[in-house]
Short mmCIF file of C-alpha atoms in Angstrom, two decimals:
data_model
loop_
_atom_site.label_atom_id
_atom_site.label_comp_id
_atom_site.label_asym_id
_atom_site.label_seq_id
_atom_site.Cartn_x
_atom_site.Cartn_y
_atom_site.Cartn_z
CA UNK A 300 -13.87 8.79 64.52
CA UNK A 301 -15.92 9.36 61.39
CA UNK A 302 -18.42 12.12 61.51
CA UNK A 303 -21.93 12.13 60.10
CA UNK A 304 -20.76 14.13 57.09
CA UNK A 305 -18.11 11.52 56.24
CA UNK A 306 -20.66 8.73 56.53
CA UNK A 307 -23.00 10.53 54.14
CA UNK A 308 -20.14 11.03 51.63
CA UNK A 309 -19.23 7.34 51.78
CA UNK A 310 -22.87 6.32 51.30
CA UNK A 311 -23.24 8.63 48.25
CA UNK A 312 -19.97 7.34 46.74
CA UNK A 313 -21.08 3.73 47.20
CA UNK A 314 -24.46 4.59 45.67
CA UNK A 315 -22.76 6.10 42.60
CA UNK A 316 -20.59 2.99 42.17
CA UNK A 317 -23.63 0.69 42.32
CA UNK A 318 -25.48 2.92 39.87
CA UNK A 319 -22.61 2.99 37.36
CA UNK A 320 -22.23 -0.78 37.52
CA UNK A 321 -25.69 -1.22 36.02
CA UNK A 322 -24.96 1.04 33.03
CA UNK A 323 -23.49 -0.30 29.75
CA UNK A 324 -19.92 0.54 28.82
CA UNK A 325 -19.29 3.72 26.90
CA UNK A 326 -18.59 3.63 23.15
CA UNK A 327 -15.09 4.88 23.57
CA UNK A 328 -14.20 2.00 25.87
CA UNK A 329 -13.85 -0.47 22.92
CA UNK A 330 -10.32 -1.09 21.65
CA UNK A 331 -9.48 0.56 18.31
CA UNK A 332 -9.09 -2.78 16.50
CA UNK A 333 -12.51 -4.06 17.62
CA UNK A 334 -14.08 -0.72 16.78
CA UNK A 335 -12.57 -0.89 13.28
CA UNK A 336 -13.81 -4.45 12.81
CA UNK A 337 -17.26 -3.42 13.95
CA UNK A 338 -17.31 -0.55 11.46
CA UNK A 339 -16.19 -2.89 8.69
CA UNK A 340 -18.98 -5.35 9.52
CA UNK A 341 -21.55 -2.57 9.50
CA UNK A 342 -20.21 -1.30 6.17
CA UNK A 343 -20.31 -4.76 4.60
CA UNK A 344 -23.99 -5.05 5.52
CA UNK A 345 -24.94 -1.95 3.55
CA UNK A 346 -27.30 -2.72 0.64
CA UNK A 347 -25.06 -1.26 -2.06
CA UNK A 348 -22.05 -3.24 -0.75
CA UNK A 349 -24.06 -6.46 -0.72
CA UNK A 350 -25.21 -5.69 -4.26
CA UNK A 351 -21.62 -5.12 -5.34
CA UNK A 352 -20.55 -8.41 -3.77
CA UNK A 353 -23.36 -10.27 -5.56
CA UNK A 354 -22.28 -8.74 -8.87
CA UNK A 355 -18.63 -9.67 -8.28
CA UNK A 356 -19.62 -13.23 -7.41
CA UNK A 357 -21.73 -13.61 -10.56
CA UNK A 358 -19.00 -12.02 -12.69
CA UNK A 359 -16.49 -14.57 -11.43
CA UNK A 360 -18.82 -17.58 -11.67
CA UNK A 361 -19.94 -16.67 -15.20
CA UNK A 362 -16.35 -16.49 -16.58
CA UNK A 363 -16.41 -12.71 -16.89
CA UNK A 364 -12.61 -12.39 -17.13
CA UNK A 365 -12.40 -15.01 -19.89
CA UNK A 366 -15.21 -13.39 -21.88
CA UNK A 367 -13.53 -9.99 -21.52
CA UNK A 368 -10.28 -11.45 -22.86
CA UNK A 369 -12.13 -12.91 -25.88
CA UNK A 370 -13.81 -9.57 -26.61
CA UNK A 371 -10.41 -7.85 -26.31
CA UNK A 372 -8.92 -10.22 -28.87
CA UNK A 373 -11.70 -9.72 -31.40
CA UNK A 374 -11.69 -5.96 -30.81
CA UNK A 375 -7.97 -5.69 -31.52
CA UNK A 376 -8.33 -8.02 -34.51
CA UNK A 377 -11.03 -5.77 -35.97
CA UNK A 378 -8.59 -2.84 -36.02
CA UNK A 379 -6.72 -4.29 -39.02
CA UNK A 380 -9.63 -4.08 -41.53
CA UNK A 381 -10.64 -0.71 -40.07
CA UNK A 382 -7.13 0.59 -40.72
CA UNK A 383 -7.31 -0.83 -44.25
CA UNK A 384 -10.51 1.12 -44.89
CA UNK A 385 -8.95 4.22 -43.34
CA UNK A 386 -5.89 3.93 -45.61
CA UNK A 387 -8.19 3.48 -48.60
CA UNK A 388 -10.13 6.63 -47.73
CA UNK A 389 -6.85 8.47 -47.20
CA UNK A 390 -5.80 7.29 -50.65
CA UNK A 391 -8.94 8.74 -52.24
CA UNK A 392 -8.47 12.05 -50.45
CA UNK A 393 -4.72 12.44 -50.77
CA UNK A 394 -4.39 11.29 -54.37
CA UNK A 395 -5.43 14.74 -55.59
CA UNK A 396 -3.70 16.65 -52.75
CA UNK A 397 0.01 15.85 -52.82
CA UNK A 398 0.76 18.62 -50.35
CA UNK A 399 -1.45 16.98 -47.73
CA UNK A 400 0.25 13.68 -48.43
CA UNK A 401 3.61 15.31 -47.78
CA UNK A 402 2.35 16.80 -44.52
CA UNK A 403 1.07 13.39 -43.45
CA UNK A 404 4.44 11.84 -44.24
CA UNK A 405 6.24 14.51 -42.22
CA UNK A 406 3.87 13.94 -39.31
CA UNK A 407 4.44 10.19 -39.44
CA UNK A 408 8.22 10.71 -39.63
CA UNK A 409 8.12 12.84 -36.49
CA UNK A 410 6.14 10.23 -34.55
CA UNK A 411 7.74 6.95 -35.69
CA UNK A 412 11.42 6.53 -34.77
CA UNK A 413 14.07 4.52 -36.58
CA UNK A 414 13.46 2.63 -39.79
CA UNK A 415 9.75 2.03 -39.14
CA UNK A 416 8.87 5.29 -40.86
CA UNK A 417 9.98 3.86 -44.22
CA UNK A 418 7.64 0.89 -43.74
CA UNK A 419 4.74 3.20 -42.95
CA UNK A 420 5.56 5.29 -46.02
CA UNK A 421 5.50 2.23 -48.29
CA UNK A 422 2.23 1.02 -46.78
CA UNK A 423 0.65 4.43 -47.31
CA UNK A 424 1.88 4.58 -50.90
CA UNK A 425 0.49 1.11 -51.57
CA UNK A 426 -2.85 2.16 -50.10
CA UNK A 427 -2.94 5.24 -52.32
CA UNK A 428 -2.15 3.25 -55.46
CA UNK A 429 -4.47 0.31 -54.72
CA UNK A 430 -7.19 2.20 -52.90
CA UNK A 431 -10.08 0.36 -54.62
CA UNK A 432 -8.78 -3.10 -53.78
CA UNK A 433 -7.74 -2.17 -50.25
CA UNK A 434 -11.11 -0.53 -49.60
CA UNK A 435 -13.18 -3.49 -50.84
CA UNK A 436 -11.10 -6.11 -49.04
CA UNK A 437 -11.07 -3.99 -45.90
CA UNK A 438 -14.85 -3.59 -45.92
CA UNK A 439 -15.44 -7.32 -46.38
CA UNK A 440 -13.04 -8.27 -43.59
CA UNK A 441 -14.37 -5.51 -41.35
CA UNK A 442 -17.92 -6.77 -41.87
CA UNK A 443 -16.95 -10.37 -41.10
CA UNK A 444 -14.89 -9.49 -38.01
CA UNK A 445 -17.56 -7.06 -36.81
CA UNK A 446 -20.27 -9.75 -36.96
CA UNK A 447 -18.03 -12.14 -35.02
CA UNK A 448 -17.23 -9.43 -32.47
CA UNK A 449 -20.92 -8.67 -31.93
CA UNK A 450 -21.68 -12.36 -31.48
CA UNK A 451 -19.07 -12.65 -28.75
CA UNK A 452 -20.37 -9.54 -27.00
CA UNK A 453 -23.92 -10.97 -27.08
CA UNK A 454 -22.80 -14.28 -25.62
CA UNK A 455 -20.81 -12.56 -22.87
CA UNK A 456 -23.63 -10.20 -21.86
CA UNK A 457 -26.25 -12.97 -21.91
CA UNK A 458 -24.03 -15.19 -19.78
CA UNK A 459 -24.06 -12.51 -17.07
CA UNK A 460 -27.75 -11.79 -17.57
CA UNK A 461 -29.41 -15.21 -17.48
CA UNK A 462 -30.67 -16.52 -14.12
CA UNK A 463 -28.97 -19.82 -14.91
CA UNK A 464 -25.62 -20.02 -16.65
CA UNK A 465 -26.17 -23.30 -18.49
CA UNK A 466 -29.89 -23.26 -19.28
CA UNK A 467 -31.87 -21.19 -21.79
CA UNK A 468 -28.94 -20.22 -24.02
CA UNK A 469 -30.69 -18.16 -26.66
CA UNK A 470 -27.75 -17.90 -29.06
CA UNK A 471 -27.03 -21.64 -28.96
CA UNK A 472 -30.62 -22.38 -30.01
CA UNK A 473 -30.47 -20.03 -33.02
CA UNK A 474 -29.70 -21.20 -36.52
CA UNK A 475 -26.60 -19.96 -38.32
CA UNK A 476 -28.42 -17.56 -40.63
CA UNK A 477 -30.61 -16.20 -37.83
CA UNK A 478 -27.55 -15.60 -35.64
CA UNK A 479 -25.69 -13.85 -38.47
CA UNK A 480 -28.71 -11.66 -39.21
CA UNK A 481 -29.15 -10.67 -35.57
CA UNK A 482 -25.46 -9.90 -35.15
CA UNK A 483 -25.51 -7.83 -38.34
CA UNK A 484 -28.44 -5.62 -37.43
CA UNK A 485 -27.20 -5.24 -33.85
CA UNK A 486 -23.80 -4.19 -35.20
CA UNK A 487 -25.52 -1.68 -37.46
CA UNK A 488 -27.60 -0.40 -34.54
CA UNK A 489 -24.53 -0.02 -32.35
CA UNK A 490 -22.72 1.83 -35.13
CA UNK A 491 -25.69 4.17 -35.54
CA UNK A 492 -25.79 4.75 -31.78
CA UNK A 493 -22.07 5.58 -31.79
CA UNK A 494 -22.54 8.03 -34.66
CA UNK A 495 -25.44 9.76 -32.86
CA UNK A 496 -23.45 9.88 -29.62
CA UNK A 497 -20.39 11.40 -31.27
CA UNK A 498 -22.58 13.85 -33.20
CA UNK A 499 -24.31 15.01 -30.02
CA UNK A 500 -21.00 15.43 -28.24
CA UNK A 501 -19.36 17.26 -31.14
CA UNK A 502 -22.35 19.52 -31.80
CA UNK A 503 -22.57 20.37 -28.11
CA UNK A 504 -18.91 21.33 -27.93
CA UNK A 505 -19.13 23.38 -31.12
CA UNK A 506 -22.27 25.19 -29.97
CA UNK A 507 -20.71 26.00 -26.60
CA UNK A 508 -17.68 27.60 -28.22
CA UNK A 509 -19.80 29.39 -30.83
CA UNK A 510 -22.14 30.82 -28.20
CA UNK A 511 -19.16 32.24 -26.32
CA UNK A 512 -17.93 33.88 -29.53
CA UNK A 513 -21.37 35.35 -30.25
CA UNK A 514 -21.55 36.78 -26.76
CA UNK A 515 -18.00 38.10 -26.93
CA UNK A 516 -16.96 36.09 -23.87
CA UNK A 517 -14.23 33.96 -25.46
CA UNK A 518 -11.51 36.00 -23.74
CA UNK A 519 -12.78 35.24 -20.24
CA UNK A 520 -10.45 32.64 -18.75
CA UNK A 521 -12.80 31.06 -16.21
CA UNK A 522 -15.30 30.15 -18.92
CA UNK A 523 -12.91 27.69 -20.58
CA UNK A 524 -13.02 25.19 -17.68
CA UNK A 525 -16.79 25.51 -17.78
CA UNK A 526 -16.77 24.55 -21.47
CA UNK A 527 -14.62 21.53 -20.63
CA UNK A 528 -17.10 20.45 -17.95
CA UNK A 529 -20.02 20.92 -20.35
CA UNK A 530 -18.26 18.83 -23.00
CA UNK A 531 -17.62 16.05 -20.48
CA UNK A 532 -21.26 16.09 -19.38
CA UNK A 533 -22.41 15.90 -23.00
CA UNK A 534 -20.04 13.02 -23.67
CA UNK A 535 -21.33 11.15 -20.62
CA UNK A 536 -24.93 11.77 -21.71
CA UNK A 537 -24.14 10.38 -25.15
CA UNK A 538 -22.42 7.33 -23.60
CA UNK A 539 -25.47 6.73 -21.40
CA UNK A 540 -27.60 6.44 -24.53
CA UNK A 541 -25.18 3.91 -26.02
CA UNK A 542 -25.06 1.72 -22.92
CA UNK A 543 -28.82 1.87 -22.51
CA UNK A 544 -29.09 0.53 -26.05
CA UNK A 545 -26.53 -2.19 -25.28
CA UNK A 546 -28.26 -3.37 -22.09
CA UNK A 547 -31.68 -3.21 -23.73
CA UNK A 548 -30.98 -5.12 -26.97
CA UNK A 549 -28.16 -7.57 -26.25
CA UNK A 550 -29.69 -9.44 -23.26
CA UNK A 551 -31.99 -12.44 -23.86
CA UNK A 552 -35.32 -11.62 -25.41
CA UNK A 553 -37.43 -13.04 -22.61
CA UNK A 554 -35.66 -11.09 -19.85
CA UNK A 555 -35.80 -7.39 -19.19
CA UNK A 556 -34.35 -5.12 -16.52
CA UNK A 557 -36.25 -2.45 -14.65
CA UNK A 558 -35.89 1.12 -15.84
CA UNK A 559 -34.19 2.19 -12.60
CA UNK A 560 -31.49 -0.47 -12.77
CA UNK A 561 -31.01 0.11 -16.49
CA UNK A 562 -30.48 3.87 -16.10
CA UNK A 563 -28.20 3.51 -13.07
CA UNK A 564 -26.08 0.85 -14.74
CA UNK A 565 -25.80 2.92 -17.93
CA UNK A 566 -24.69 5.99 -15.98
CA UNK A 567 -22.05 3.98 -14.11
CA UNK A 568 -20.76 2.48 -17.36
CA UNK A 569 -20.68 5.89 -19.06
CA UNK A 570 -18.70 7.53 -16.25
CA UNK A 571 -16.16 4.68 -16.11
CA UNK A 572 -15.85 4.73 -19.91
CA UNK A 573 -15.03 8.44 -19.92
CA UNK A 574 -12.43 7.91 -17.19
CA UNK A 575 -10.79 5.17 -19.27
CA UNK A 576 -10.85 7.38 -22.37
CA UNK A 577 -9.19 10.20 -20.43
CA UNK A 578 -6.50 7.81 -19.19
CA UNK A 579 -5.88 6.50 -22.72
CA UNK A 580 -5.63 9.92 -24.36
CA UNK A 581 -3.89 11.93 -21.62
CA UNK A 582 -2.15 9.78 -19.00
CA UNK A 583 -0.85 6.93 -21.16
CA UNK A 584 1.03 9.06 -23.77
CA UNK A 585 2.87 10.92 -21.02
CA UNK A 586 3.74 7.67 -19.26
CA UNK A 587 5.10 6.08 -22.46
CA UNK A 588 7.16 9.03 -23.70
CA UNK A 589 10.41 7.72 -22.25
CA UNK A 590 12.07 6.13 -25.29
CA UNK A 591 11.81 4.61 -28.74
CA UNK A 592 10.54 1.22 -27.53
CA UNK A 593 7.79 2.87 -25.51
CA UNK A 594 6.80 4.98 -28.50
CA UNK A 595 6.53 1.91 -30.75
CA UNK A 596 4.94 -0.66 -28.43
CA UNK A 597 3.22 1.74 -26.04
CA UNK A 598 0.15 2.46 -28.20
CA UNK A 599 -0.38 -1.28 -28.82
CA UNK A 600 -0.17 -2.08 -25.13
CA UNK A 601 -2.38 0.89 -24.32
CA UNK A 602 -5.07 -0.21 -26.79
CA UNK A 603 -5.02 -3.77 -25.45
CA UNK A 604 -5.37 -2.52 -21.88
CA UNK A 605 -8.14 -0.11 -22.91
CA UNK A 606 -10.12 -2.80 -24.75
CA UNK A 607 -9.75 -5.24 -21.86
CA UNK A 608 -10.79 -2.71 -19.21
CA UNK A 609 -13.80 -1.57 -21.24
CA UNK A 610 -14.90 -5.17 -21.89
CA UNK A 611 -14.53 -6.03 -18.21
CA UNK A 612 -16.50 -2.94 -17.21
CA UNK A 613 -19.34 -3.71 -19.65
CA UNK A 614 -19.70 -7.28 -18.38
CA UNK A 615 -19.42 -6.30 -14.71
CA UNK A 616 -22.15 -3.68 -15.10
CA UNK A 617 -24.29 -6.34 -16.81
CA UNK A 618 -23.78 -8.58 -13.78
CA UNK A 619 -24.58 -5.61 -11.52
CA UNK A 620 -27.90 -4.99 -13.28
CA UNK A 621 -28.72 -8.71 -13.29
CA UNK A 622 -28.18 -9.01 -9.51
CA UNK A 623 -30.12 -5.89 -8.50
CA UNK A 624 -32.99 -6.05 -6.04
CA UNK A 625 -35.35 -5.73 -9.01
CA UNK A 626 -33.38 -8.24 -11.09
CA UNK A 627 -34.41 -8.93 -14.69
CA UNK A 628 -37.46 -11.14 -14.76
CA UNK A 629 -39.27 -12.96 -17.50
CA UNK A 630 -41.45 -10.70 -19.58
CA UNK A 631 -44.24 -13.31 -19.70
CA UNK A 632 -45.39 -14.10 -16.19
CA UNK A 633 -48.16 -16.42 -17.41
CA UNK A 634 -45.90 -19.45 -17.64
CA UNK A 635 -47.48 -22.73 -16.68
CA UNK A 636 -46.73 -23.87 -13.17
CA UNK A 637 -45.48 -27.43 -12.63
CA UNK A 638 -48.08 -30.06 -11.80
CA UNK A 639 -48.51 -30.56 -8.08
CA UNK A 640 -49.13 -34.22 -7.13
CA UNK A 641 -52.41 -34.93 -5.40
CA UNK A 642 -52.29 -36.17 -1.79
CA UNK A 643 -52.54 -39.90 -1.28
CA UNK A 644 -56.00 -41.08 -0.20
CA UNK A 645 -56.39 -44.38 1.68
CA UNK A 646 -59.85 -45.91 1.24
CA UNK A 647 -61.11 -48.24 4.00
CA UNK A 648 -63.97 -50.55 3.00
CA UNK A 649 -66.77 -50.59 5.58
CA UNK A 650 -68.07 -54.11 6.46
CA UNK A 651 -71.77 -54.32 7.39
CA UNK A 652 -73.02 -55.89 10.65
CA UNK A 653 -74.84 -58.87 9.05
CA UNK A 654 -71.68 -59.81 7.27
CA UNK A 655 -69.71 -59.70 10.50
CA UNK A 656 -72.35 -61.84 12.25
CA UNK A 657 -72.34 -64.40 9.46
CA UNK A 658 -68.53 -64.66 9.51
CA UNK A 659 -68.52 -65.11 13.29
CA UNK A 660 -71.23 -67.84 13.11
CA UNK A 661 -69.39 -69.67 10.34
CA UNK A 662 -66.19 -69.60 12.39
CA UNK A 663 -68.07 -70.94 15.46
CA UNK A 664 -69.48 -73.88 13.47
CA UNK A 665 -66.04 -74.74 12.13
CA UNK A 666 -64.60 -74.66 15.63
CA UNK A 667 -67.41 -76.84 17.05
CA UNK A 668 -67.03 -79.45 14.31
CA UNK A 669 -63.25 -79.58 14.71
CA UNK A 670 -63.55 -80.06 18.53
CA UNK A 671 -66.15 -82.90 18.17
CA UNK A 672 -63.96 -84.72 15.68
CA UNK A 673 -61.05 -84.72 18.08
CA UNK A 674 -63.23 -86.16 20.91
CA UNK A 675 -64.23 -89.15 18.78
CA UNK A 676 -60.60 -89.98 18.23
#
């Protein structure tokens, strides 16, 4: 027979069961797969993820990959006249320094395998002998290809920037001479920005090393990594200035981005650009040091990949800025609004009482006459 104590224990146990049934399930009771899916859904709803998805969608819809491929082609094509100018300058310098010319030949012979070194030697000799002609032709071709390259970059950036892909194409509405003039001065401005950026980076690195020498701290080993970090920071700062210029001048004239989006996008582009430069100068040579074929074709493939990745990055960041919460808006907000049609008004004519009485009397007389006529028949 159950005692009073046992009855109380059973009642308390039943009360706890009823109480726990009303509580929600614990967090750890979800299966791992559902918990992972829930975390993924929460992550995809984050503002920065939604912004990234909007940018990726615009980049794909606005033919970002195709524009990047076109910029890559024109960038690689522009290398030929630049190399012609470089060979011409080398001809001016090395014509009076045969020992430097011999050192350059030895350096080329150590880098180029097989019979390609003889071809490079003949090309260098031709550049030294015909340095005036090579320099003039190279400058003309470099100017022409540079203007075409800048025009393609403008079209690609504006395609990502405009609210509508097909409407308000600023470049298509420009005349030929106006487009050439704009491309020319933008190319000159970009070249000046690159020179200032490289000067800031080089001066910063030189000053850092010189300061260590003045202080007598050049022998301290842990300061060298610090100098490397400082040089990277200076390079990123210089790249930020370049990309701020790009995203301020190349977009359509009537649209402008907010300062916050412009600075953030420029910082992102600068960091990615430095990562790509590091991969081109440090990782790629080690990966292509396996044989003669890699040594010959590796630099070409590396440059093509570098140009394509940089072009893709520039256009994707443009799409990222254009799809921000404070997206680029028209500078002139005083645009005329479309005409709103007026509501339809139905006018009912009011008939006076005398008129109604006259009409009723006239109808009664007609009815009376018609009835009398029928009786006579």
